[in-house]
mmCIF file of C-alpha atoms in Angstrom:
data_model
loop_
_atom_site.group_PDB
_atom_site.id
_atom_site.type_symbol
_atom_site.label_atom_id
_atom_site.label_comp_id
_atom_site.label_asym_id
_atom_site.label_seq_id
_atom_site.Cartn_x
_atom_site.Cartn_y
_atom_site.Cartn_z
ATOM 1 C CA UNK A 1 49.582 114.779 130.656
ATOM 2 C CA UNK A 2 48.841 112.351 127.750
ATOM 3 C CA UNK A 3 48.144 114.987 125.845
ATOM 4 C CA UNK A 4 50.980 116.850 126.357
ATOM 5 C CA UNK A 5 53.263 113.825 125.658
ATOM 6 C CA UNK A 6 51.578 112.944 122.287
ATOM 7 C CA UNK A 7 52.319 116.505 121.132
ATOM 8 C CA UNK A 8 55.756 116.198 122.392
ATOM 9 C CA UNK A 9 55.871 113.032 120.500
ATOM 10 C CA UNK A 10 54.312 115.111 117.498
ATOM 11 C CA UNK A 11 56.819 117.619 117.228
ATOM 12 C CA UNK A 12 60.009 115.109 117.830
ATOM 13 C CA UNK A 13 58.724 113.279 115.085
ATOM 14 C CA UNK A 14 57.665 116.157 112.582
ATOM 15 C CA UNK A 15 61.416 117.334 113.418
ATOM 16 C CA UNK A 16 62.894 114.367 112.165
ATOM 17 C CA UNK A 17 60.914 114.316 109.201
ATOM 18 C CA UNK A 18 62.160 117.633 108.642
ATOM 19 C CA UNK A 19 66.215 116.654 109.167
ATOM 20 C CA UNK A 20 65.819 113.925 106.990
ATOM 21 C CA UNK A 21 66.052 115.683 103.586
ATOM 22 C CA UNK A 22 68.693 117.690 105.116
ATOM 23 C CA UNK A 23 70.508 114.551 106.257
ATOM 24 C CA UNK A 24 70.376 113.076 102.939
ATOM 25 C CA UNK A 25 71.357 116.188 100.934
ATOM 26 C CA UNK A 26 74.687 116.579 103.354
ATOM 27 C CA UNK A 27 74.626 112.775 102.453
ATOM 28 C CA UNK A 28 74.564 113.346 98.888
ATOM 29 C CA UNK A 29 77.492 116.200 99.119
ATOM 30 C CA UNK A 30 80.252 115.233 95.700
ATOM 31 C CA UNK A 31 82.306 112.990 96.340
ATOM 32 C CA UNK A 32 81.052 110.877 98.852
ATOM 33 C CA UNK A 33 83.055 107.902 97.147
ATOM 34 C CA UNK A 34 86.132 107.185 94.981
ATOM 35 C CA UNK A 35 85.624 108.836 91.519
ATOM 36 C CA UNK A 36 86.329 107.183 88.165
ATOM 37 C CA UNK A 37 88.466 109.614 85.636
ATOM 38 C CA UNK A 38 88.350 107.248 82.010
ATOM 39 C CA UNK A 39 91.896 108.808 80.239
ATOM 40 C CA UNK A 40 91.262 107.148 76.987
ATOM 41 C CA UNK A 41 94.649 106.542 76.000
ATOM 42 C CA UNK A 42 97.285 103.810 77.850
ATOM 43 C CA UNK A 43 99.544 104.911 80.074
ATOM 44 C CA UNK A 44 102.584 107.291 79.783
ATOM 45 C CA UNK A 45 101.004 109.365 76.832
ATOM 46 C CA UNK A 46 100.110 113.033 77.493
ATOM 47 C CA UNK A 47 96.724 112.650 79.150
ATOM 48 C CA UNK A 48 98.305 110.170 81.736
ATOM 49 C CA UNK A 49 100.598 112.709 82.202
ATOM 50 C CA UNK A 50 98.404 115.013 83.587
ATOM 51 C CA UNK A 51 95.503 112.922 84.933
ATOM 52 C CA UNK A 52 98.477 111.297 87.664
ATOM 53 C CA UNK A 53 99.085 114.620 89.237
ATOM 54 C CA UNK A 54 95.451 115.860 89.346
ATOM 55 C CA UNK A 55 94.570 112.281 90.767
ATOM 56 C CA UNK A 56 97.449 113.385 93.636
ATOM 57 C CA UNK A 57 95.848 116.713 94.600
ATOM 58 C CA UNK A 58 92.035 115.569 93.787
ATOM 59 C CA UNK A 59 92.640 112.824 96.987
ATOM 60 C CA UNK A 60 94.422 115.270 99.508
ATOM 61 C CA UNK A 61 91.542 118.335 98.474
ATOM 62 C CA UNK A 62 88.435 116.012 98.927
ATOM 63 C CA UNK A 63 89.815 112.814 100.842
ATOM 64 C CA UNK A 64 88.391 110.576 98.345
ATOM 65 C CA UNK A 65 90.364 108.453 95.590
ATOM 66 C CA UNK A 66 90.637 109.583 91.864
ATOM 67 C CA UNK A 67 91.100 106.025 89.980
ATOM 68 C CA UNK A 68 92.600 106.194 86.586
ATOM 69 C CA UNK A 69 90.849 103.958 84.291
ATOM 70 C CA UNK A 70 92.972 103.907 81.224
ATOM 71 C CA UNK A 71 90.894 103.284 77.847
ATOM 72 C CA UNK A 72 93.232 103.531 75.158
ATOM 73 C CA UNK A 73 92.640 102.818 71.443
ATOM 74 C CA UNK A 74 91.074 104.303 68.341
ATOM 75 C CA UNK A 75 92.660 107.278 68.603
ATOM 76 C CA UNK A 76 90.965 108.569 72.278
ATOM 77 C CA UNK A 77 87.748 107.657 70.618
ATOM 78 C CA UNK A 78 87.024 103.959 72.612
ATOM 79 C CA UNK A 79 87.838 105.777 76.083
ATOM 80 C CA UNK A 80 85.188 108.493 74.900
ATOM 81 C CA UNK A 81 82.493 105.964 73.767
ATOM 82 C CA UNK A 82 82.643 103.944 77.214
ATOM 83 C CA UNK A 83 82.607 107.470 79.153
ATOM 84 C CA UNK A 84 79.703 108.690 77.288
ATOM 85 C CA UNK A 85 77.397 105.692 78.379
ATOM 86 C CA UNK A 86 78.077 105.974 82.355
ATOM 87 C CA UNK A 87 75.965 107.083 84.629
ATOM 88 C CA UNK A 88 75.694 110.763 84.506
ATOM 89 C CA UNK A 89 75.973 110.922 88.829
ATOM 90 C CA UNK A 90 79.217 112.818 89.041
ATOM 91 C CA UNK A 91 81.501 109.100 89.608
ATOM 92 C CA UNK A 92 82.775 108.597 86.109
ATOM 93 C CA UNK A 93 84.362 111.300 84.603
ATOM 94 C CA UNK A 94 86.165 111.501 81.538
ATOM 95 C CA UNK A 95 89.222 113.476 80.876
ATOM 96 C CA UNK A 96 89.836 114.221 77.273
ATOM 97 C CA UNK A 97 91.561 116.934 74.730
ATOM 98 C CA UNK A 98 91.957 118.688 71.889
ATOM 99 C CA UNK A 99 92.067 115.065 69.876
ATOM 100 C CA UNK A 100 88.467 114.631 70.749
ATOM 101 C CA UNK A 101 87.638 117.927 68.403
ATOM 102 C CA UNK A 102 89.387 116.243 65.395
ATOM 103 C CA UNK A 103 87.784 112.984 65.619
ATOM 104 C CA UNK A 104 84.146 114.155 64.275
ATOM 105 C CA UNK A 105 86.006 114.646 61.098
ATOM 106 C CA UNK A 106 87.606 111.470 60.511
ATOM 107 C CA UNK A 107 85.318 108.947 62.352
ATOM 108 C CA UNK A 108 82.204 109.383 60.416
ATOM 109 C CA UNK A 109 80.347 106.689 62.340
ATOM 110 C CA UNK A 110 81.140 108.067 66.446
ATOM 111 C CA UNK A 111 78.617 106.028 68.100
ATOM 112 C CA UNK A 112 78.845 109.457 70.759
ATOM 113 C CA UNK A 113 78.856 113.033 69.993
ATOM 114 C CA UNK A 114 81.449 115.327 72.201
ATOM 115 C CA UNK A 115 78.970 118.115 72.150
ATOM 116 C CA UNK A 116 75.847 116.539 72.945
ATOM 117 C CA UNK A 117 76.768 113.471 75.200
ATOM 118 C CA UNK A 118 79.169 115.176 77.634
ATOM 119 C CA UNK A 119 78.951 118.235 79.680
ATOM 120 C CA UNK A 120 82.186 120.642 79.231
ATOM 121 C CA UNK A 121 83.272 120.856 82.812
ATOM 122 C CA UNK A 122 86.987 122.882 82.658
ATOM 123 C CA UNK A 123 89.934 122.734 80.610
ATOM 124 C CA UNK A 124 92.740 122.124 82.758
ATOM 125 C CA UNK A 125 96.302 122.437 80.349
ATOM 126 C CA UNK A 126 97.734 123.400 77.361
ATOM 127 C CA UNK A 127 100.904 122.305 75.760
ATOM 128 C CA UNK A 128 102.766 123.158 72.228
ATOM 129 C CA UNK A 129 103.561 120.414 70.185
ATOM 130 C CA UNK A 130 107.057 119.480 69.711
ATOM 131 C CA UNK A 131 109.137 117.657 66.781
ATOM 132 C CA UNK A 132 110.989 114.852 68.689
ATOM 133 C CA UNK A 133 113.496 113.042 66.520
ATOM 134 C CA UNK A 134 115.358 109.608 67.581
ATOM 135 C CA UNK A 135 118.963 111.006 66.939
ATOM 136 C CA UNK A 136 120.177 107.516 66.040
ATOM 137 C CA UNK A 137 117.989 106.639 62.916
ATOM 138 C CA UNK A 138 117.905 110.487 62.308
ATOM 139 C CA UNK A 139 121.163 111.623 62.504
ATOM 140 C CA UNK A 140 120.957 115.422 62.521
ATOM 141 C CA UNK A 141 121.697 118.540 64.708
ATOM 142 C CA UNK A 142 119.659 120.767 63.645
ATOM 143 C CA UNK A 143 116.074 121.737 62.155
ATOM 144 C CA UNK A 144 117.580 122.805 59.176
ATOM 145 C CA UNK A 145 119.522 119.482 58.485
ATOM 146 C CA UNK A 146 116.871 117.088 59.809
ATOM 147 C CA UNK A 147 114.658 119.055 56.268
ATOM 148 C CA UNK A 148 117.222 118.500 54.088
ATOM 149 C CA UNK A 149 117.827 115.043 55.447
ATOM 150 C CA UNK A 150 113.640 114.425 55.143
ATOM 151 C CA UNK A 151 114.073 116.534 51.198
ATOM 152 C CA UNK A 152 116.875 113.749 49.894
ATOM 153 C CA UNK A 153 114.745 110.874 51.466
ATOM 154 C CA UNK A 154 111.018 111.808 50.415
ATOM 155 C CA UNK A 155 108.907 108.799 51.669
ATOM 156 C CA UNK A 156 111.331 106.753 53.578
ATOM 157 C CA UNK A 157 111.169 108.692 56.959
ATOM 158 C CA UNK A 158 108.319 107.546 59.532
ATOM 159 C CA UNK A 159 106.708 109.447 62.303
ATOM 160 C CA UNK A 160 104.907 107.940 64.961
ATOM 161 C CA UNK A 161 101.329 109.038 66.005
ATOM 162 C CA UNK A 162 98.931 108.886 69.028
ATOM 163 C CA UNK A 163 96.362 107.018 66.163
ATOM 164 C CA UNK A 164 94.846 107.755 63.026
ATOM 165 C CA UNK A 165 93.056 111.185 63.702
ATOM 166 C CA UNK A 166 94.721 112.335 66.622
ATOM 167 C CA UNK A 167 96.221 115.519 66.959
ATOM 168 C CA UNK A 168 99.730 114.139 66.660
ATOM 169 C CA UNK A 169 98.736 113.029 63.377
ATOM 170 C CA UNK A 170 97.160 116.150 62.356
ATOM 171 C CA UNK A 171 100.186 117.851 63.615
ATOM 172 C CA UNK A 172 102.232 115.573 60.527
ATOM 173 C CA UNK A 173 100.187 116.414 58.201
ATOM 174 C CA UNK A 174 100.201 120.055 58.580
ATOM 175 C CA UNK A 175 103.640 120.215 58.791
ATOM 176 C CA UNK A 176 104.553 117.759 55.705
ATOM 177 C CA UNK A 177 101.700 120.800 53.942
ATOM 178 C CA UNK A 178 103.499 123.750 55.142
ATOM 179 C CA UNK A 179 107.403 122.142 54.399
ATOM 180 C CA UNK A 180 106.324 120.609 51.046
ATOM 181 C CA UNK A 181 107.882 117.007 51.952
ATOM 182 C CA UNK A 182 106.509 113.334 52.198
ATOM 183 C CA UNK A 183 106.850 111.316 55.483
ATOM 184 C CA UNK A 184 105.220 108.276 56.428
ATOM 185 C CA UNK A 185 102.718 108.158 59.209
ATOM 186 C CA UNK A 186 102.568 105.126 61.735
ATOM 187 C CA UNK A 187 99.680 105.138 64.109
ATOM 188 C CA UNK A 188 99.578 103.644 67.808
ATOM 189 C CA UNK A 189 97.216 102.923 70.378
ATOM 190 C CA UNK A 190 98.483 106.403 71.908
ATOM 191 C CA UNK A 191 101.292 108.766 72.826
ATOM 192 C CA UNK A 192 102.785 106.150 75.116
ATOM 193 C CA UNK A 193 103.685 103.725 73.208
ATOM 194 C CA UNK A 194 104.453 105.851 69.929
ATOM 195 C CA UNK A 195 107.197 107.381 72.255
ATOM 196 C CA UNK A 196 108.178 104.198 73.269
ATOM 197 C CA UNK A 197 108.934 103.017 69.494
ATOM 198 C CA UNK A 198 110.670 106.591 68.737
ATOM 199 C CA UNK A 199 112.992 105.646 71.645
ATOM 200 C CA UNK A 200 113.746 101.944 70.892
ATOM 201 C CA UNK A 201 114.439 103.935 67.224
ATOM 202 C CA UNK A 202 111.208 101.733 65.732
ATOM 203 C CA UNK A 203 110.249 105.104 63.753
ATOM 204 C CA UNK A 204 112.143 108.262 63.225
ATOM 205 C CA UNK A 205 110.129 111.033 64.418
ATOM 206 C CA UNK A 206 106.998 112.308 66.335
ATOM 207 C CA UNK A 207 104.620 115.222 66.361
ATOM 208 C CA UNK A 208 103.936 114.810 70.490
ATOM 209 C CA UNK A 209 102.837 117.082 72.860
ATOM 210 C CA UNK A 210 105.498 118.206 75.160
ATOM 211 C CA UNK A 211 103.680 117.207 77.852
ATOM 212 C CA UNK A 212 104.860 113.626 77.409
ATOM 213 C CA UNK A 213 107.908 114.466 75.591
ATOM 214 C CA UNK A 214 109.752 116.934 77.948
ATOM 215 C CA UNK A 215 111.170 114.147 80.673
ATOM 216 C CA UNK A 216 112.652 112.540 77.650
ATOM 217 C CA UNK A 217 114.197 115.250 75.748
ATOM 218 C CA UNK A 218 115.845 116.506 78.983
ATOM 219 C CA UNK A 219 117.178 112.608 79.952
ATOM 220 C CA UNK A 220 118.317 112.838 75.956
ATOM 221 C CA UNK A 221 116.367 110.155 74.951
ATOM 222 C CA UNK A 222 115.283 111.572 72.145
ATOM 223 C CA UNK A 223 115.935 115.019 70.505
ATOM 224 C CA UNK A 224 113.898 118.346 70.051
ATOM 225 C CA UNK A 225 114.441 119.882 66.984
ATOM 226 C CA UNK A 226 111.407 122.709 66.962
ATOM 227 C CA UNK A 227 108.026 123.760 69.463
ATOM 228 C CA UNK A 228 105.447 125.026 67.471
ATOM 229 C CA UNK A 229 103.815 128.926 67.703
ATOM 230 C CA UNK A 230 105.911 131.820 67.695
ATOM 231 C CA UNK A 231 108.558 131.501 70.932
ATOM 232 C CA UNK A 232 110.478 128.970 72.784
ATOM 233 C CA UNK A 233 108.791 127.444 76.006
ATOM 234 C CA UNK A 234 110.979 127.840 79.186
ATOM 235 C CA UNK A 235 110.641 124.024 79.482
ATOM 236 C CA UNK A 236 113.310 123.487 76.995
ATOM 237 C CA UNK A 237 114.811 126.795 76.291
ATOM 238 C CA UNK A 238 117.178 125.829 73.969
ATOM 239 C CA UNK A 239 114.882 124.283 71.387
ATOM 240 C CA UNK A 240 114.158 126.799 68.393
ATOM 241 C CA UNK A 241 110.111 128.042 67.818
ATOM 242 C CA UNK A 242 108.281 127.016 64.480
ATOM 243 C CA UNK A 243 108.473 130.427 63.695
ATOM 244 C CA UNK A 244 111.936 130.814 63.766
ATOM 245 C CA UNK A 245 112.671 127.697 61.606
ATOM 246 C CA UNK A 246 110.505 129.542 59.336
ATOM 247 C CA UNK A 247 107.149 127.831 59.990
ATOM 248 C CA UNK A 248 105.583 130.839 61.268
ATOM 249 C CA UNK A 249 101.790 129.312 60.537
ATOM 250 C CA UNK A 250 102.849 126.284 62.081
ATOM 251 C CA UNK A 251 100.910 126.922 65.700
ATOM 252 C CA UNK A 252 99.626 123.477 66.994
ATOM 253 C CA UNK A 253 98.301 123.200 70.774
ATOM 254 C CA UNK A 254 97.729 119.735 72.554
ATOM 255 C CA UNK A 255 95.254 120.652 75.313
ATOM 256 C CA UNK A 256 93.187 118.540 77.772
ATOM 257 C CA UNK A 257 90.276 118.796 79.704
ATOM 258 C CA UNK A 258 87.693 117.444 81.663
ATOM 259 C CA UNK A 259 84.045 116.410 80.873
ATOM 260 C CA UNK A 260 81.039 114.635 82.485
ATOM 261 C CA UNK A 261 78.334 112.652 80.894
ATOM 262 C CA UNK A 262 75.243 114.286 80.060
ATOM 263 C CA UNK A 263 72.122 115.102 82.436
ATOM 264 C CA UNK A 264 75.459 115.186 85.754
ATOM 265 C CA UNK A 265 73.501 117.760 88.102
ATOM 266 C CA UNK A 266 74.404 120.977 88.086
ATOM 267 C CA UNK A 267 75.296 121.109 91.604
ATOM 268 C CA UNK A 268 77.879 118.073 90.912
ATOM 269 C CA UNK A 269 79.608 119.802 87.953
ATOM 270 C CA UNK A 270 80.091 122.828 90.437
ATOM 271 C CA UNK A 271 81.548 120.627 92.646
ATOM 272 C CA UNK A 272 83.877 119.572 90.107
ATOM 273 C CA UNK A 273 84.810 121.997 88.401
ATOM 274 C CA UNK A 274 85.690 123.722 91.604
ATOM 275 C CA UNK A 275 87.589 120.282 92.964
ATOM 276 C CA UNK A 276 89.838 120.209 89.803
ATOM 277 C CA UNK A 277 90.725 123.998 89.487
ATOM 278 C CA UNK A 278 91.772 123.796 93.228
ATOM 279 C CA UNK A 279 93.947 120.451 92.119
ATOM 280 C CA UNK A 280 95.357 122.310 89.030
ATOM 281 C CA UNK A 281 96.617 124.953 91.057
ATOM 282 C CA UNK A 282 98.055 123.362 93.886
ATOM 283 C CA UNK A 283 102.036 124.099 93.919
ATOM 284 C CA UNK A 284 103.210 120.660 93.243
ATOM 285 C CA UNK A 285 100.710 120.190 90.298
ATOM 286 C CA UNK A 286 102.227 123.694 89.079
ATOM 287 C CA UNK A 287 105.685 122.397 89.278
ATOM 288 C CA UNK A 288 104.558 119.542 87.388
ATOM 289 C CA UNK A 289 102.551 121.458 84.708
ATOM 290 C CA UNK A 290 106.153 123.961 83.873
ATOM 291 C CA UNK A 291 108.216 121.239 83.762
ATOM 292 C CA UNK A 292 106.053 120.006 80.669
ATOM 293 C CA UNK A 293 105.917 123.297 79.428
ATOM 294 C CA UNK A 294 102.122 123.173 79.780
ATOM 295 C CA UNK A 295 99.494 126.241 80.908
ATOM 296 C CA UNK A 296 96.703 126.226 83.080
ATOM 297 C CA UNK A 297 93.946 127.674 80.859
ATOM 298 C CA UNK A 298 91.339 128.174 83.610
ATOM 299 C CA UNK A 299 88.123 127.649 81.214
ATOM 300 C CA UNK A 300 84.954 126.618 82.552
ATOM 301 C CA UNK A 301 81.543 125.901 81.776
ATOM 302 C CA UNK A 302 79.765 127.421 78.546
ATOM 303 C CA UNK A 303 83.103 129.135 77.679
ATOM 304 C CA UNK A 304 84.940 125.601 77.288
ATOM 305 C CA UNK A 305 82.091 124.494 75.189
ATOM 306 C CA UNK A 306 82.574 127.390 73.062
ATOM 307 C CA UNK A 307 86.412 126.841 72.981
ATOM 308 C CA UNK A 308 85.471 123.004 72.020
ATOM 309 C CA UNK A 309 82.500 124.109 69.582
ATOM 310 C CA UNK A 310 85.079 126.397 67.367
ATOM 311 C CA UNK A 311 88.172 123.298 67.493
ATOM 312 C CA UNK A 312 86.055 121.041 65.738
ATOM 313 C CA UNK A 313 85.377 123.830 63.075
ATOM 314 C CA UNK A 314 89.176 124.543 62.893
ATOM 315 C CA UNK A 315 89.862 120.683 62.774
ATOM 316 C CA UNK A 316 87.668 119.597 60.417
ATOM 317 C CA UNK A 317 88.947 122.258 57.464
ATOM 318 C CA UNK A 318 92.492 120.430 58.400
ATOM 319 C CA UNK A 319 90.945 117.497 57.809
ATOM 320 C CA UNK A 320 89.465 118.258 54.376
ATOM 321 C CA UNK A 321 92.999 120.200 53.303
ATOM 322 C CA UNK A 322 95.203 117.193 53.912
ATOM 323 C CA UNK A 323 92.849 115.045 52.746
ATOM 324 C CA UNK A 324 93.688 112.768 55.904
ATOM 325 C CA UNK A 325 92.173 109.394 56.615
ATOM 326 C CA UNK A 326 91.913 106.626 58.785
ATOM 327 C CA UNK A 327 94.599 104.075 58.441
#
């Protein structure tokens, strides 16, 4: 009888030794807590713009909170450098872009490196950038009289940036190369309040991404006078392509994705990858995503690393043409 209980005994306990690891692997499962997404710009810019919505979807797929910790300054690279030092356990996660590939060419002293201190988890949109004018300091109708206007003024008209080395300032300075003309470039602590100057009519113009432009155009706060690449968007139909103005070279993308810091398990970047291609594609965050003219590029993994690997080539030749610095 003893003998029979202490074996009993034997096997209850080896059993529970045995559901343990299971217990704390179902335990471990991502998320099992509210997750931290660092947008390293301030609120309203084009990041925001798409972090909100994927925030909205992330907490109704996985019943746990998505908290927006806005980082802004130094033109996305202060957000980067905080996200690069958390700890790489899935719960801080840092949702840059395509300004993150331009700043190893003008921020020689990065205290993080894009390639080597984050993992590439899934780029999640793409937008065109868009010349946004305030109509009141820039009185024109048109592309074509908003040149000549910038032509007879060379020097005296402004245009607002995201920050020194951001794509919005990149975006300037290609397109003061490819027009021939001089304009003056202001820098801000991020799309959000750049726009908010070009609307009070603080500076003339912007380079944005139509991502954070398009609920303003359409409530005619300020005006679009051309979306870069080679045809319209169907968020603002009416607005003429680069191309057609006669830019035709003129083909400048804002995109944004989603990173983790280095050494993030494998099984955790699955998780999320998965968790933010399922919030991407949700119909409301679709809705959201045409009405800013944006697509959802759907790249993952090695391929997005690729994708970032060859924009900080492309950048950095931008970069050595315009002969662009830090401000």
């Amino acid at each position: 009888m003893s003998l029979s209980i202490s074996r009993r005994h034997a096997l209850i306990a080896a059993s529970a030794a045995c559901a343990l690891p299971l217990a704390a692997h179902a335990q471990a499962a991502w998320p099992a807590k509210p997750v931290t997404l660092i947008v390293p710009f301030p609120a309203g810019g084009g990041t925001d713009a798409f972090a909100r919505p994927l925030a909205t979807q992330f907490s109704k797929l996985t019943g746990k909170a998505l908290v927006i910790d806005n980082r802004g300054g130094a033109g996305g690279t202060l957000g980067a450098s905080v996200a690069a030092k958390a700890p790489a356990d899935g719960y801080t996660l840092f949702m840059g872009g395509a300004h993150h590939v331009v700043a190893p060419s003008m921020y020689p002293k990065l205290d993080y490196d894009i390639e080597k201190d984050f993992v590439p988890l899934i780029q999640l949109a793409s937008v065109p950038q868009v010349l946004v004018v305030n109509s009141k300091r820039a009185n024109t109708g048109s592309y074509k009289e908003f040149i000549e206007l910038i032509r007879k003024n060379p020097g005296k008209l402004d245009y607002a940036s995201a920050g020194a080395g951001s794509v919005h300032h990149l975006a300037g300075e290609l397109f003061k190369q490819q027009t021939k003309t001089s304009i003056t470039h202001i820098p801000y602590r991020g799309a959000g309040p750049a726009l908010q100057d070009l609307i009070a009519g603080t500076v003339d113009m912007a380079f944005d991404g139509l991502g954070s432009s398009a609920g303003h155009i359409k409530g005619g706060r300020i005006k679009a006078l051309m979306v870069a690449g080679n045809k319209r968007n169907p968020a603002i139909p009416d607005v003429p392509s680069a191309a057609e103005v006669g830019l035709p070279a003129y083909d400048v993308h804002t995109w944004y994705g989603l990173w983790a810091p280095k050494g993030t398990p494998p099984e955790v970047q699955a998780a999320a990858i998965e968790a933010f291609r399922k919030a991407a594609q949700d119909p409301e965050a679709k809705t959201v995503w045409a009405g800013q003219g944006a697509d959802f590029p759907n790249v993952t993994g090695a391929q997005f690393g690729k994708l970032i690997h060859d924009e900080i080539r492309k950048w950095a030749d931008v970069v050595k043409a315009s002969g662009a610095k830090l401000e």
